[in-house]
Amino acid sequence: MARIRKRDLVKIFFRSLYIQAAWNYERMLSLGFCYCLVPVAKRLFKKREKQAAFLKRHLEFFNSHPYLSTFALGAVANIEQQAILKRWDDLRPIEVFKNRVIGPLGVIGDMLFWQLLLPFFAVFGVISLFLICLLYTSPSPR
């Protein structure tokens, strides 16, 4: 039985940078989420049929904040590995976990980026521009 390696997690991380590349209105980020999990599917399953079933299972609806989706990706990869190691009969808990993590990651991500970081950096940019203008427009001593 193959286990997920750190190399696979690094691949997931770099793939997560493209998670919004295939965004759609029906399933939101699910295609990008599935694309990120391809290294896990290849590591955990050697047969093409099982890889296809794994990927099809993760093509269901997924919508979260794209920058925080890596937490869900890592957790789902770990749960999938545990399901194989412990020989779960029912894989429904994985879908339930994904559905329950969507909301909190989306809310935390939106609050963090749109209501905290964006205004902070906007104010920082305006103040920096103001200070630069003051520096270059102040009269030089003669």
PDB file of C-alpha atoms in Angstrom:
ATOM      1  CA  MET A   1       0.000   0.000   0.000  1.00  0.00           C
ATOM      2  CA  ALA A   2       1.433   3.336  -1.071  1.00  0.00           C
ATOM      3  CA  ARG A   3       1.383   6.306   1.250  1.00  0.00           C
ATOM      4  CA  ILE A   4       1.253   9.965   0.358  1.00  0.00           C
ATOM      5  CA  ARG A   5       4.722  11.519   0.417  1.00  0.00           C
ATOM      6  CA  LYS A   6       5.770  15.107   1.041  1.00  0.00           C
ATOM      7  CA  ARG A   7       6.598  15.359  -2.642  1.00  0.00           C
ATOM      8  CA  ASP A   8       2.936  14.660  -3.440  1.00  0.00           C
ATOM      9  CA  LEU A   9       1.820  17.378  -1.034  1.00  0.00           C
ATOM     10  CA  VAL A  10       4.201  19.844  -2.682  1.00  0.00           C
ATOM     11  CA  LYS A  11       2.705  18.920  -6.067  1.00  0.00           C
ATOM     12  CA  ILE A  12      -0.757  19.532  -4.645  1.00  0.00           C
ATOM     13  CA  PHE A  13       0.346  22.940  -3.397  1.00  0.00           C
ATOM     14  CA  PHE A  14       1.748  24.045  -6.750  1.00  0.00           C
ATOM     15  CA  ARG A  15      -1.308  22.720  -8.550  1.00  0.00           C
ATOM     16  CA  SER A  16      -3.516  24.664  -6.134  1.00  0.00           C
ATOM     17  CA  LEU A  17      -2.141  27.886  -7.610  1.00  0.00           C
ATOM     18  CA  TYR A  18      -4.238  27.049 -10.696  1.00  0.00           C
ATOM     19  CA  ILE A  19      -7.372  26.003  -8.834  1.00  0.00           C
ATOM     20  CA  GLN A  20      -9.421  28.830 -10.388  1.00  0.00           C
ATOM     21  CA  ALA A  21      -8.340  28.066 -13.957  1.00  0.00           C
ATOM     22  CA  ALA A  22     -11.392  25.905 -14.628  1.00  0.00           C
ATOM     23  CA  TRP A  23     -13.969  27.694 -12.504  1.00  0.00           C
ATOM     24  CA  ASN A  24     -17.596  27.151 -13.571  1.00  0.00           C
ATOM     25  CA  TYR A  25     -21.038  28.131 -12.335  1.00  0.00           C
ATOM     26  CA  GLU A  26     -22.331  24.624 -11.737  1.00  0.00           C
ATOM     27  CA  ARG A  27     -19.633  23.139  -9.522  1.00  0.00           C
ATOM     28  CA  MET A  28     -17.487  26.212  -8.810  1.00  0.00           C
ATOM     29  CA  LEU A  29     -13.903  25.098  -7.963  1.00  0.00           C
ATOM     30  CA  SER A  30     -14.490  21.349  -8.211  1.00  0.00           C
ATOM     31  CA  LEU A  31     -12.557  20.819 -11.444  1.00  0.00           C
ATOM     32  CA  GLY A  32      -9.536  22.665 -10.030  1.00  0.00           C
ATOM     33  CA  PHE A  33      -9.908  20.751  -6.752  1.00  0.00           C
ATOM     34  CA  CYS A  34      -9.914  17.478  -8.677  1.00  0.00           C
ATOM     35  CA  TYR A  35      -6.891  18.583 -10.740  1.00  0.00           C
ATOM     36  CA  CYS A  36      -4.988  19.252  -7.515  1.00  0.00           C
ATOM     37  CA  LEU A  37      -5.716  15.754  -6.226  1.00  0.00           C
ATOM     38  CA  VAL A  38      -4.387  13.901  -9.299  1.00  0.00           C
ATOM     39  CA  PRO A  39      -0.970  13.189  -7.640  1.00  0.00           C
ATOM     40  CA  VAL A  40      -2.799  11.640  -4.671  1.00  0.00           C
ATOM     41  CA  ALA A  41      -4.910   9.478  -6.983  1.00  0.00           C
ATOM     42  CA  LYS A  42      -1.792   8.241  -8.759  1.00  0.00           C
ATOM     43  CA  ARG A  43      -0.036   7.520  -5.474  1.00  0.00           C
ATOM     44  CA  LEU A  44      -2.888   5.735  -3.700  1.00  0.00           C
ATOM     45  CA  PHE A  45      -4.368   3.767  -6.584  1.00  0.00           C
ATOM     46  CA  LYS A  46      -2.477   1.807  -9.215  1.00  0.00           C
ATOM     47  CA  LYS A  47      -5.522   0.728 -11.270  1.00  0.00           C
ATOM     48  CA  ARG A  48      -7.006   3.235 -13.698  1.00  0.00           C
ATOM     49  CA  GLU A  49     -10.568   2.333 -12.697  1.00  0.00           C
ATOM     50  CA  LYS A  50      -9.943   3.186  -9.047  1.00  0.00           C
ATOM     51  CA  GLN A  51      -8.173   6.425  -9.996  1.00  0.00           C
ATOM     52  CA  ALA A  52     -11.149   7.370 -12.166  1.00  0.00           C
ATOM     53  CA  ALA A  53     -13.600   6.611  -9.340  1.00  0.00           C
ATOM     54  CA  PHE A  54     -11.485   8.683  -6.940  1.00  0.00           C
ATOM     55  CA  LEU A  55     -11.391  11.658  -9.293  1.00  0.00           C
ATOM     56  CA  LYS A  56     -15.077  11.365 -10.152  1.00  0.00           C
ATOM     57  CA  ARG A  57     -15.879  11.445  -6.426  1.00  0.00           C
ATOM     58  CA  HIS A  58     -14.037  14.761  -6.119  1.00  0.00           C
ATOM     59  CA  LEU A  59     -15.723  16.357  -9.118  1.00  0.00           C
ATOM     60  CA  GLU A  60     -18.754  17.094  -6.974  1.00  0.00           C
ATOM     61  CA  PHE A  61     -19.548  20.668  -5.911  1.00  0.00           C
ATOM     62  CA  PHE A  62     -16.727  22.466  -4.101  1.00  0.00           C
ATOM     63  CA  ASN A  63     -16.631  26.181  -3.412  1.00  0.00           C
ATOM     64  CA  SER A  64     -14.292  27.823  -0.955  1.00  0.00           C
ATOM     65  CA  HIS A  65     -11.882  30.699  -0.894  1.00  0.00           C
ATOM     66  CA  PRO A  66      -9.203  29.751  -3.457  1.00  0.00           C
ATOM     67  CA  TYR A  67      -6.293  30.800  -1.256  1.00  0.00           C
ATOM     68  CA  LEU A  68      -7.452  28.676   1.679  1.00  0.00           C
ATOM     69  CA  SER A  69      -8.502  25.661  -0.357  1.00  0.00           C
ATOM     70  CA  THR A  70      -5.081  24.109   0.262  1.00  0.00           C
ATOM     71  CA  PHE A  71      -6.195  23.287   3.813  1.00  0.00           C
ATOM     72  CA  ALA A  72      -9.126  21.318   2.422  1.00  0.00           C
ATOM     73  CA  LEU A  73      -6.885  19.638  -0.156  1.00  0.00           C
ATOM     74  CA  GLY A  74      -4.427  18.418   2.455  1.00  0.00           C
ATOM     75  CA  ALA A  75      -7.158  17.231   4.801  1.00  0.00           C
ATOM     76  CA  VAL A  76      -9.014  15.379   2.035  1.00  0.00           C
ATOM     77  CA  ALA A  77      -5.783  13.726   0.891  1.00  0.00           C
ATOM     78  CA  ASN A  78      -5.142  12.547   4.457  1.00  0.00           C
ATOM     79  CA  ILE A  79      -8.703  11.278   4.896  1.00  0.00           C
ATOM     80  CA  GLU A  80      -8.501   9.393   1.601  1.00  0.00           C
ATOM     81  CA  GLN A  81      -5.278   7.741   2.728  1.00  0.00           C
ATOM     82  CA  GLN A  82      -6.826   6.813   6.092  1.00  0.00           C
ATOM     83  CA  ALA A  83      -9.872   5.362   4.320  1.00  0.00           C
ATOM     84  CA  ILE A  84      -7.596   3.041   2.349  1.00  0.00           C
ATOM     85  CA  LEU A  85      -5.390   2.087   5.299  1.00  0.00           C
ATOM     86  CA  LYS A  86      -8.355   1.367   7.581  1.00  0.00           C
ATOM     87  CA  ARG A  87     -10.405  -0.206   4.761  1.00  0.00           C
ATOM     88  CA  TRP A  88     -13.522   1.930   5.100  1.00  0.00           C
ATOM     89  CA  ASP A  89     -16.611   0.402   3.558  1.00  0.00           C
ATOM     90  CA  ASP A  90     -18.406   3.709   3.108  1.00  0.00           C
ATOM     91  CA  LEU A  91     -16.632   6.744   1.622  1.00  0.00           C
ATOM     92  CA  ARG A  92     -19.505   9.114   2.400  1.00  0.00           C
ATOM     93  CA  PRO A  93     -17.629  10.722   5.376  1.00  0.00           C
ATOM     94  CA  ILE A  94     -15.127  12.184   2.909  1.00  0.00           C
ATOM     95  CA  GLU A  95     -17.905  13.963   1.001  1.00  0.00           C
ATOM     96  CA  VAL A  96     -19.489  15.111   4.270  1.00  0.00           C
ATOM     97  CA  PHE A  97     -16.142  16.520   5.429  1.00  0.00           C
ATOM     98  CA  LYS A  98     -15.678  18.401   2.149  1.00  0.00           C
ATOM     99  CA  ASN A  99     -19.166  19.878   2.397  1.00  0.00           C
ATOM    100  CA  ARG A 100     -18.635  20.952   5.985  1.00  0.00           C
ATOM    101  CA  VAL A 101     -15.268  22.601   5.381  1.00  0.00           C
ATOM    102  CA  ILE A 102     -16.490  24.677   2.418  1.00  0.00           C
ATOM    103  CA  GLY A 103     -18.313  27.279   4.491  1.00  0.00           C
ATOM    104  CA  PRO A 104     -15.740  28.068   7.161  1.00  0.00           C
ATOM    105  CA  LEU A 105     -12.844  28.283   4.689  1.00  0.00           C
ATOM    106  CA  GLY A 106     -14.871  30.515   2.403  1.00  0.00           C
ATOM    107  CA  VAL A 107     -15.929  32.871   5.185  1.00  0.00           C
ATOM    108  CA  ILE A 108     -12.492  33.053   6.798  1.00  0.00           C
ATOM    109  CA  GLY A 109     -10.820  33.630   3.430  1.00  0.00           C
ATOM    110  CA  ASP A 110     -13.231  36.358   2.387  1.00  0.00           C
ATOM    111  CA  MET A 111     -12.980  38.100   5.741  1.00  0.00           C
ATOM    112  CA  LEU A 112      -9.193  37.861   5.788  1.00  0.00           C
ATOM    113  CA  PHE A 113      -8.504  39.006   2.240  1.00  0.00           C
ATOM    114  CA  TRP A 114     -11.367  41.368   1.388  1.00  0.00           C
ATOM    115  CA  GLN A 115     -11.971  42.996   4.762  1.00  0.00           C
ATOM    116  CA  LEU A 116      -8.516  42.960   6.335  1.00  0.00           C
ATOM    117  CA  LEU A 117      -5.620  42.677   3.891  1.00  0.00           C
ATOM    118  CA  LEU A 118      -7.065  44.585   0.924  1.00  0.00           C
ATOM    119  CA  PRO A 119      -7.973  47.724   2.946  1.00  0.00           C
ATOM    120  CA  PHE A 120      -4.674  47.531   4.842  1.00  0.00           C
ATOM    121  CA  PHE A 121      -2.585  47.433   1.674  1.00  0.00           C
ATOM    122  CA  ALA A 122      -4.736  50.105   0.027  1.00  0.00           C
ATOM    123  CA  VAL A 123      -4.081  52.477   2.930  1.00  0.00           C
ATOM    124  CA  PHE A 124      -0.406  51.465   2.948  1.00  0.00           C
ATOM    125  CA  GLY A 125      -0.163  52.249  -0.785  1.00  0.00           C
ATOM    126  CA  VAL A 126      -1.832  55.648  -0.411  1.00  0.00           C
ATOM    127  CA  ILE A 127       0.397  56.614   2.526  1.00  0.00           C
ATOM    128  CA  SER A 128       3.507  55.408   0.653  1.00  0.00           C
ATOM    129  CA  LEU A 129       2.535  57.424  -2.416  1.00  0.00           C
ATOM    130  CA  PHE A 130       1.911  60.482  -0.258  1.00  0.00           C
ATOM    131  CA  LEU A 131       5.326  60.146   1.431  1.00  0.00           C
ATOM    132  CA  ILE A 132       7.088  59.673  -1.907  1.00  0.00           C
ATOM    133  CA  CYS A 133       5.384  62.772  -3.289  1.00  0.00           C
ATOM    134  CA  LEU A 134       6.425  64.756  -0.214  1.00  0.00           C
ATOM    135  CA  LEU A 135       9.994  63.550  -0.556  1.00  0.00           C
ATOM    136  CA  TYR A 136      10.361  64.563  -4.203  1.00  0.00           C
ATOM    137  CA  THR A 137       8.380  67.820  -4.076  1.00  0.00           C
ATOM    138  CA  SER A 138       9.902  69.309  -0.938  1.00  0.00           C
ATOM    139  CA  PRO A 139      12.105  72.330  -1.621  1.00  0.00           C
ATOM    140  CA  SER A 140      15.765  71.508  -1.573  1.00  0.00           C
ATOM    141  CA  PRO A 141      18.036  73.660   0.592  1.00  0.00           C
ATOM    142  CA  ARG A 142      20.415  75.892  -1.390  1.00  0.00           C
TER     143      ARG A 142
END
